[in-house]
mmCIF file of C-alpha atoms in Angstrom:
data_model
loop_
_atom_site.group_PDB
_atom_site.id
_atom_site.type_symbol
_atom_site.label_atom_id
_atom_site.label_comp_id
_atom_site.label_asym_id
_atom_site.label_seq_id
_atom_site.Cartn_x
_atom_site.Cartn_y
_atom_site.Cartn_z
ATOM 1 C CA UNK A 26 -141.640 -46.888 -21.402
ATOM 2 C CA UNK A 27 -143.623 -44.512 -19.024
ATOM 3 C CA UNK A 28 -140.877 -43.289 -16.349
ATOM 4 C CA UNK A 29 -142.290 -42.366 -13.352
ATOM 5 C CA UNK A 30 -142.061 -39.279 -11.821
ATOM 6 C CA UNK A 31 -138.779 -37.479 -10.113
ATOM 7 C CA UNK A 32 -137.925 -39.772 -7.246
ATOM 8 C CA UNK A 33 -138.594 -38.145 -4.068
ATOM 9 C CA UNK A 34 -140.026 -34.681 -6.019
ATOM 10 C CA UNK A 35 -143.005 -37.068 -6.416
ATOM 11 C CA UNK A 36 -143.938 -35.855 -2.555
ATOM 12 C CA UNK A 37 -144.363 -32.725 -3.910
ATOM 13 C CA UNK A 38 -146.721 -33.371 -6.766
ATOM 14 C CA UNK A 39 -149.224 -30.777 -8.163
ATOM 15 C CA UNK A 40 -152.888 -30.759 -8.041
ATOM 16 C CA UNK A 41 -154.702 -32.605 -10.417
ATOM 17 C CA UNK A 42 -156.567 -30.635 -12.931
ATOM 18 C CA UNK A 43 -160.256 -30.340 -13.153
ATOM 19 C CA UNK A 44 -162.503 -32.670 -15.276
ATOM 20 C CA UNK A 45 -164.767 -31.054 -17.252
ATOM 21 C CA UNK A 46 -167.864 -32.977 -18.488
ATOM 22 C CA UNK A 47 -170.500 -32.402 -21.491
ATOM 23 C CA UNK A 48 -174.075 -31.002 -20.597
ATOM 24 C CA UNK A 49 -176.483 -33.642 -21.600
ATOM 25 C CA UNK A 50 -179.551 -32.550 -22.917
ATOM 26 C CA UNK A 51 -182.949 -32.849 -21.228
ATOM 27 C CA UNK A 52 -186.891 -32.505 -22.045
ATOM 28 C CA UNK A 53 -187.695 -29.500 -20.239
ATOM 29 C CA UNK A 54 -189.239 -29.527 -16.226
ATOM 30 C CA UNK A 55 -191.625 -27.249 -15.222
ATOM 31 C CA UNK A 56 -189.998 -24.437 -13.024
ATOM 32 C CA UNK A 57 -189.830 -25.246 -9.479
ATOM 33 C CA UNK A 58 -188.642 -23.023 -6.649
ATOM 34 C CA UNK A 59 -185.067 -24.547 -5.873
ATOM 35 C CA UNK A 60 -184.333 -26.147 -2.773
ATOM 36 C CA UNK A 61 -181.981 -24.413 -0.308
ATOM 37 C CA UNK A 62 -178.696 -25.846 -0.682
ATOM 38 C CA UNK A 63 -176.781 -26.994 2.646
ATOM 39 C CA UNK A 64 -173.938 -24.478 3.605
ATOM 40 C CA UNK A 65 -170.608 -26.047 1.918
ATOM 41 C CA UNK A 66 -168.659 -27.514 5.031
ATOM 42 C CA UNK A 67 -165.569 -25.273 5.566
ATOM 43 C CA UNK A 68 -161.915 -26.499 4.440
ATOM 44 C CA UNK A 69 -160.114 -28.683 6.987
ATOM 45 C CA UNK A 70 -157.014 -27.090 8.143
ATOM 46 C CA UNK A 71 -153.812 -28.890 8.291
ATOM 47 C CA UNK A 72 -153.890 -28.962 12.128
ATOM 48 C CA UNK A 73 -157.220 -31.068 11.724
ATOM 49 C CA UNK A 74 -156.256 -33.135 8.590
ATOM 50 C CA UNK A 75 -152.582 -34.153 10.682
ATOM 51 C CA UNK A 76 -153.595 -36.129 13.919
ATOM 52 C CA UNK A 77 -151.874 -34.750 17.099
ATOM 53 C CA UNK A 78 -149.896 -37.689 17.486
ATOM 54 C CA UNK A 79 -148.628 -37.850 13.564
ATOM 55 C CA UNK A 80 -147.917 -34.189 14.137
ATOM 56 C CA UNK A 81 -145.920 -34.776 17.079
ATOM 57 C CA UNK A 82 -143.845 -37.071 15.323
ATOM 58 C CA UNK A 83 -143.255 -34.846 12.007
ATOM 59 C CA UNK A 84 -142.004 -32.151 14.703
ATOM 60 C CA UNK A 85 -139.919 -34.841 16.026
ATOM 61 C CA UNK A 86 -138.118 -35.337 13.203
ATOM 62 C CA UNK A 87 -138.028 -31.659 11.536
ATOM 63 C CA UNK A 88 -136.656 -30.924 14.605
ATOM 64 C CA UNK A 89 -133.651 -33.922 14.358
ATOM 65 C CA UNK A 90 -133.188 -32.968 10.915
ATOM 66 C CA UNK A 91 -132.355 -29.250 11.488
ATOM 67 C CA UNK A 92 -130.430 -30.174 13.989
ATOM 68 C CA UNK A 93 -127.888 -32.188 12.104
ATOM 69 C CA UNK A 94 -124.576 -30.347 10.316
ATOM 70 C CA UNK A 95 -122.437 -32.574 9.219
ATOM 71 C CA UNK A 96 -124.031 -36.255 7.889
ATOM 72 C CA UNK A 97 -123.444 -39.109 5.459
ATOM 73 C CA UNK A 98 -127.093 -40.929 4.702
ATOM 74 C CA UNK A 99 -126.876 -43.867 2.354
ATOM 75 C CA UNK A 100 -129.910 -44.800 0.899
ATOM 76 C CA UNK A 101 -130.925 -48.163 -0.779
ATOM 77 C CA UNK A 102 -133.639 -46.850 -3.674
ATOM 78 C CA UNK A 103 -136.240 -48.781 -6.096
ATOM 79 C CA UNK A 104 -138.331 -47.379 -8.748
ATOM 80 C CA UNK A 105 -140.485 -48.966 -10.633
ATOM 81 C CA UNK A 106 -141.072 -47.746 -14.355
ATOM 82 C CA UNK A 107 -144.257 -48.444 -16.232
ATOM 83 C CA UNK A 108 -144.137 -49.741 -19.761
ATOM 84 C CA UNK A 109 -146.971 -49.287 -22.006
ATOM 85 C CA UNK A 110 -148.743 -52.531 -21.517
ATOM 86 C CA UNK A 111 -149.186 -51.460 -17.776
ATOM 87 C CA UNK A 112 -145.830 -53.732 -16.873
ATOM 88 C CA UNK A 113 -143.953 -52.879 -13.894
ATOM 89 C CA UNK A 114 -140.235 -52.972 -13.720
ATOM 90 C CA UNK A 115 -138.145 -52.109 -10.296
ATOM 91 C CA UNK A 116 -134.649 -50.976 -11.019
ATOM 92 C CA UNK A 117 -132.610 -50.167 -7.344
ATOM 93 C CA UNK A 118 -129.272 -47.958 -6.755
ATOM 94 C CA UNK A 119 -127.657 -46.961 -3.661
ATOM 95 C CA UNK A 120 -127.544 -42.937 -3.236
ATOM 96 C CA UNK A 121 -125.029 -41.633 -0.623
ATOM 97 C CA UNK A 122 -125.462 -38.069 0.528
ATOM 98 C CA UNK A 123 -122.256 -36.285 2.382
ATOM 99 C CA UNK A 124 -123.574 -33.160 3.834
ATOM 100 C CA UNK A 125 -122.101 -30.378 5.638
ATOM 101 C CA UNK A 126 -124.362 -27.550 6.056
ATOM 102 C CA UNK A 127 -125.004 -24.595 4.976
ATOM 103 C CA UNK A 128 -122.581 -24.838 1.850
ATOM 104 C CA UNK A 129 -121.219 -28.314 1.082
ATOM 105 C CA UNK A 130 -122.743 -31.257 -0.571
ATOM 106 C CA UNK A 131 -121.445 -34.340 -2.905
ATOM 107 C CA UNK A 132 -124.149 -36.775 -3.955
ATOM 108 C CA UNK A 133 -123.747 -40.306 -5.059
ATOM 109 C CA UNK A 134 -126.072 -42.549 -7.437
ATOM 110 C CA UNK A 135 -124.720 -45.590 -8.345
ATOM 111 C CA UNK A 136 -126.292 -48.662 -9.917
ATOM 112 C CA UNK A 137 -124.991 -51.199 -12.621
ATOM 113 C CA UNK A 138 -127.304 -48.956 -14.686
ATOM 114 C CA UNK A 139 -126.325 -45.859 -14.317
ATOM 115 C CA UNK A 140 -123.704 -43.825 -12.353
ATOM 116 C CA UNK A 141 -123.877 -39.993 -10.960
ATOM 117 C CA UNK A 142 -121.929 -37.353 -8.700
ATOM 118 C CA UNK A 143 -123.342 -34.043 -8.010
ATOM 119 C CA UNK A 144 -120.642 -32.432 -6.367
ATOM 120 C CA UNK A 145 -121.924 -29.037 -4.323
ATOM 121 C CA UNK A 146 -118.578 -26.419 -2.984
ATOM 122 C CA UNK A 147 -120.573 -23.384 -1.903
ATOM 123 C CA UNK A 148 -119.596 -21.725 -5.423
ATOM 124 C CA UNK A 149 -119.986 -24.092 -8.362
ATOM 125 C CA UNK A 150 -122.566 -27.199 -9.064
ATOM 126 C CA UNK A 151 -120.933 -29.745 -10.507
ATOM 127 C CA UNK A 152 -122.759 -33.288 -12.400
ATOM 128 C CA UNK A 153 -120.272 -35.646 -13.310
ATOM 129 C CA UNK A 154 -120.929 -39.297 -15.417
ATOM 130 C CA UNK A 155 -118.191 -41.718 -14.256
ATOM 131 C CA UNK A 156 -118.782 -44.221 -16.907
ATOM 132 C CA UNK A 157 -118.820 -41.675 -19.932
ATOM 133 C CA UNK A 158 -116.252 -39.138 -18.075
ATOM 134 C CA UNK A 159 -118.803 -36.078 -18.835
ATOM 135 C CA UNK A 160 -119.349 -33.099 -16.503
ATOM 136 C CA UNK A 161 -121.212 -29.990 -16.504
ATOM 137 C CA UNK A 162 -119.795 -27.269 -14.241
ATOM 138 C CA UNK A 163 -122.280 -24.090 -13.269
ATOM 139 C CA UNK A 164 -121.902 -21.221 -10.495
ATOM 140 C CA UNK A 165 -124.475 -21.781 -7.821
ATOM 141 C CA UNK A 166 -125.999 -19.966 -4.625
ATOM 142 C CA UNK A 167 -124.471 -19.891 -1.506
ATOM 143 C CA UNK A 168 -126.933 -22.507 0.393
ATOM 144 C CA UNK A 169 -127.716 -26.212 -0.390
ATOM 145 C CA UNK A 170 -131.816 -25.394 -0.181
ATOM 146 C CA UNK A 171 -130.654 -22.307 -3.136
ATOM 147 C CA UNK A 172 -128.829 -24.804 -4.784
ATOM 148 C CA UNK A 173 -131.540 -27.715 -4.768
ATOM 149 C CA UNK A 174 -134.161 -25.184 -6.171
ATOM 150 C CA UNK A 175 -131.686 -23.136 -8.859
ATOM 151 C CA UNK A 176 -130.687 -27.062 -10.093
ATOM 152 C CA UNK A 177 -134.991 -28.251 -10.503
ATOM 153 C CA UNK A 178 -135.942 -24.533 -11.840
ATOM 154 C CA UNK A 179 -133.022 -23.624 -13.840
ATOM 155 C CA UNK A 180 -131.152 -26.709 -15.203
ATOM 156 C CA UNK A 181 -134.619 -29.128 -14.528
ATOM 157 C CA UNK A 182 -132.176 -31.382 -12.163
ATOM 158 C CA UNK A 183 -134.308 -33.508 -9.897
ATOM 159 C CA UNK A 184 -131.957 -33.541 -6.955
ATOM 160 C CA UNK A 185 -132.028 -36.956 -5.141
ATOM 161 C CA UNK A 186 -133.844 -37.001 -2.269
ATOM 162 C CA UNK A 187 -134.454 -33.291 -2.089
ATOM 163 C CA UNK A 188 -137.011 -33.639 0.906
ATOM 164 C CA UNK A 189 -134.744 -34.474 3.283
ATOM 165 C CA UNK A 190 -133.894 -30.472 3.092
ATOM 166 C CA UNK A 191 -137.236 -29.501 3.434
ATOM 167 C CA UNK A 192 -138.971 -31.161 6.108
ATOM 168 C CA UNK A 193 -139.080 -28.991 9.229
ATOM 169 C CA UNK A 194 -138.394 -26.411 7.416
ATOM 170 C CA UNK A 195 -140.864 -23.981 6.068
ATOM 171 C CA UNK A 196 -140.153 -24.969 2.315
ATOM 172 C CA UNK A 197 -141.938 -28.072 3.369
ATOM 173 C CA UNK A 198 -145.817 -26.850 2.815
ATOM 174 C CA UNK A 199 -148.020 -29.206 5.817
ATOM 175 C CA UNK A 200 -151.288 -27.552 3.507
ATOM 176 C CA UNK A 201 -150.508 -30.331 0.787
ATOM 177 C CA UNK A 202 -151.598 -33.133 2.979
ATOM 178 C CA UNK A 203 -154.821 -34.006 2.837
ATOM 179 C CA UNK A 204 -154.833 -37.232 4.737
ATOM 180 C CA UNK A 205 -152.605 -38.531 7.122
ATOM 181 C CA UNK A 206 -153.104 -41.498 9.826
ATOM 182 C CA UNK A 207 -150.377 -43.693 12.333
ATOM 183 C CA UNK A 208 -149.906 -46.880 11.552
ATOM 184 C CA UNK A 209 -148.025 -48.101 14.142
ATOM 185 C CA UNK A 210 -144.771 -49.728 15.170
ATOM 186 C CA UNK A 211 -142.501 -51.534 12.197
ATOM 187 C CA UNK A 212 -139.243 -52.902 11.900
ATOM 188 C CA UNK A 213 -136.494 -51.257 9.458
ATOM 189 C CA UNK A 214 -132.966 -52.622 9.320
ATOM 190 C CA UNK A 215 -133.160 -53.940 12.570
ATOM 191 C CA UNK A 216 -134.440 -50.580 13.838
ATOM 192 C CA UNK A 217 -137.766 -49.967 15.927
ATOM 193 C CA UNK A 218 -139.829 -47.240 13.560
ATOM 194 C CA UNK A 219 -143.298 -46.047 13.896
ATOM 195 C CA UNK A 220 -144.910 -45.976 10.535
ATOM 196 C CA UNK A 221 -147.256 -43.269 9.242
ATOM 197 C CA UNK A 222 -149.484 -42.714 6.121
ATOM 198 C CA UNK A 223 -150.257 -39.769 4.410
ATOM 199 C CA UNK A 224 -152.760 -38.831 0.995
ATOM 200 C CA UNK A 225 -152.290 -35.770 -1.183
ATOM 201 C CA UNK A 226 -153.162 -34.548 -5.104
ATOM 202 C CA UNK A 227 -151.284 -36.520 -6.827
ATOM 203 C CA UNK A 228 -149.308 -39.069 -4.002
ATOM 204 C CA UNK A 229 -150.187 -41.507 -1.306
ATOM 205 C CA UNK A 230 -146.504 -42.008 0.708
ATOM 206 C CA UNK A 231 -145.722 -43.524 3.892
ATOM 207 C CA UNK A 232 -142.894 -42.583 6.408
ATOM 208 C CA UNK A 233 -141.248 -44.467 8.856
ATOM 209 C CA UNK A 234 -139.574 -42.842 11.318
ATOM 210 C CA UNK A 235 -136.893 -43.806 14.449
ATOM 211 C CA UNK A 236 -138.629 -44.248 17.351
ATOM 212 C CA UNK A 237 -134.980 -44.157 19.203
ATOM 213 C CA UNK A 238 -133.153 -40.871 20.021
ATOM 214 C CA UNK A 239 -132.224 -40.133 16.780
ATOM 215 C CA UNK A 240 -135.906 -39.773 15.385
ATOM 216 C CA UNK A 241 -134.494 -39.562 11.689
ATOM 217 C CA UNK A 242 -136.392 -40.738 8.904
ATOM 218 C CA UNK A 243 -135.594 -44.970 8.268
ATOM 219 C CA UNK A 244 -137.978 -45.487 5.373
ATOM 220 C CA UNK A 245 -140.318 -43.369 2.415
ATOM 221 C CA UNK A 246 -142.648 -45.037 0.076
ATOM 222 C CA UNK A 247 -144.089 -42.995 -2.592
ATOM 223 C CA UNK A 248 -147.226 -44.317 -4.870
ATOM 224 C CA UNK A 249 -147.608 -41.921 -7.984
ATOM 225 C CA UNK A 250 -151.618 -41.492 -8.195
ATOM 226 C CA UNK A 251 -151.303 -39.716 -11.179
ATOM 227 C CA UNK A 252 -150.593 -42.772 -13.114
ATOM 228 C CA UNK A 253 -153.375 -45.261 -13.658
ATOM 229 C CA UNK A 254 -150.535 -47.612 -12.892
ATOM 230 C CA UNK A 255 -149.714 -46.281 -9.559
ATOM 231 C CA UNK A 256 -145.409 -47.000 -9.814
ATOM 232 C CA UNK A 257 -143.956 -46.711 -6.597
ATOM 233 C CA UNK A 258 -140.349 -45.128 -5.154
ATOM 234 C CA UNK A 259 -138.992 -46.247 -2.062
ATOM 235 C CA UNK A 260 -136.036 -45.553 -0.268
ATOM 236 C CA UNK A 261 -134.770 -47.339 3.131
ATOM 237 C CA UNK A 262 -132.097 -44.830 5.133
ATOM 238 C CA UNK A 263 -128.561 -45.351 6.572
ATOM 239 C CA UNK A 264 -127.510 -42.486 8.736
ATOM 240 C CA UNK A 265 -124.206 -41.434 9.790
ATOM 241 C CA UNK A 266 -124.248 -38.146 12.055
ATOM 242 C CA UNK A 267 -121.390 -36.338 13.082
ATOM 243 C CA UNK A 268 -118.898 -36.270 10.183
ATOM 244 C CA UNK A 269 -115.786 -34.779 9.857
ATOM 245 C CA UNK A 270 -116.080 -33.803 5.989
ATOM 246 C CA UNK A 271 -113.503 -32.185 5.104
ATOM 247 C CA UNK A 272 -113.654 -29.075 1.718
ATOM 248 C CA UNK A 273 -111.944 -31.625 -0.418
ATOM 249 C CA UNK A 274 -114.181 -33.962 -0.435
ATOM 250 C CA UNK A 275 -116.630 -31.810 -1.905
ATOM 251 C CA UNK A 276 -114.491 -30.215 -4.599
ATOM 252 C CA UNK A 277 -114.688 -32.232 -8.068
ATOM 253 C CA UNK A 278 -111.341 -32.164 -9.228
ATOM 254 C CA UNK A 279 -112.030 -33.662 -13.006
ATOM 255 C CA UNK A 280 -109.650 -36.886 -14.120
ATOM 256 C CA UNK A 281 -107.111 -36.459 -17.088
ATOM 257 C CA UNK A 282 -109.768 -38.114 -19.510
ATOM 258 C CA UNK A 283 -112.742 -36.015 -18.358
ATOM 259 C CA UNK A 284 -114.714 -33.657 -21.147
ATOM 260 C CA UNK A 285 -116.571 -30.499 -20.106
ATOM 261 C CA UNK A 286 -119.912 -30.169 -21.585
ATOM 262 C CA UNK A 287 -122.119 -26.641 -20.978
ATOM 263 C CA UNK A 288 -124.543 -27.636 -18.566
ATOM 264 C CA UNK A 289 -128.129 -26.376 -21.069
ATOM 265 C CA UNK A 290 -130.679 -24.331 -18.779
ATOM 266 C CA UNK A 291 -134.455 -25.487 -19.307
ATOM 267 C CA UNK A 292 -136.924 -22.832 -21.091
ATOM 268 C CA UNK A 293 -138.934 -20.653 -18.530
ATOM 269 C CA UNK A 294 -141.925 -22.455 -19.977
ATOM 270 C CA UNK A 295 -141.135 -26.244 -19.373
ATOM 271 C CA UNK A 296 -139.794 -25.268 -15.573
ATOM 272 C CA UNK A 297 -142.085 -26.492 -12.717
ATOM 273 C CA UNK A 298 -144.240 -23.784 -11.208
ATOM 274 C CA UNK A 299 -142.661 -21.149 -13.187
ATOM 275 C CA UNK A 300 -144.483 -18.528 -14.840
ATOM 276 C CA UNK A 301 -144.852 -16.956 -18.618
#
């Protein structure tokens, strides 16, 4: 089986590499005086690639998204893994975020399939296994976004729905997108959203987002172009805004029948972006 890509790290997908073909040979041509080639057309920039409107709307939310400090967003999720006669097969699990920024975060996956908590206390990182009472305890940064990038570059955890920290936020890089269009109003859990699509190396995803005050994200659909197969990931949203989370709730307090295992740190090499 051919697992697609991290779920929502997908978004961020690298450029596809190059193609290289043969030289063919040829009989020989006599030697002509080469045409003059056209000027290439310069690079769009992100401000032309992103419609006004679709822009508008990105702001939008950024700007909802920053503003929020306490939050619960429950998230209904299905992937779809490839097997290698091109077969698709959707799995789905509910993922439950309690935030509380800068320095607080728990994290939920749960499915008959498999079960997770990341717990996040402003000092430690903590992934615990409910059903085989395993956890891995390491210190961490002193921010969530430090924590979500020392988990994917250090440990290689995909954090769940990572994004949600980045958009509106510098981290998120707009120069990725190469295409993006507005599809128009749609209908999520009873919600009005406005729906928009967007191209880039590697991903085509689509983004609904609340056309109501709150102008938080309802729905993301990624399609992994880098498979042949094109699996997709989509996740419908749930917010809660306001909390009152309290420090317990983020603190992992391990059962009686819990084992400790040493969290193992991935090798510079096989690390995402890094460097030799």
């Amino acid at each position: 089986m051919r697992p697609v890509g991290g779920m929502i790290a997908a978004v961020c997908c690298t450029a596809l590499l190059g193609m290289g073909g043969a030289a063919m040979a040829q009989t020989a041509k006599p030697a002509t005086t080469p045409a003059a080639k056209p000027a290439a057309a310069p690079a769009a920039t992100p401000a032309q690639v992103i419609p006004p409107e679709v822009k508008a709307q990105l702001d939008r939310m950024g700007n909802a998204l920053r503003a929020l400090t306490a939050f619960t967003v429950k998230s209904d999720v299905t992937t779809e893994d490839v097997l290698e006669n091109n077969q698709k097969l959707q799995t789905s699990a509910q993922i439950t975020m309690d935030v509380r920024r800068p320095n607080r975060m728990l994290i939920s996956v749960d499915s008959l399939r498999k079960q997770r908590k990341i717990y996040y206390d402003g000092k430690q990182l903590t992934i615990y296994g409910p059903k085989n009472g395993y956890y891995g305890t390491v210190d961490a940064p002193g921010t969530i976004g430090e924590v979500i990038k020392v988990a994917q570059e250090r440990y290689g955890l995909d954090t769940p729905l990572a994004d949600l920290f980045e958009w509106g936020t510098p981290a998120f890089q707009v120069s990725r997108i190469k295409g993006a269009l507005s599809v128009g109003p749609d209908r999520i859990n009873g919600k009005e959203c406005e729906q928009f699509a967007f191209r880039q190396d590697g991903a085509d995803w689509q983004l609904w987002i609340d056309k109501g005050e709150s102008a938080l994200p309802c729905k993301l659909v990624i399609i992994n172009t880098d498979d042949e197969a094109q699996p997709q990931t989509s996740a419908v949203f749930d917010w809660s805004t306001n909390m009152q989370l309290t420090d317990a709730q983020f603190t992992f307090a391990p059962p009686a029948e819990a084992k400790r295992i040493v969290v193992g740190q991935v090798p510079v090499a096989a690390t995402p972006g890094a460097t030799k």
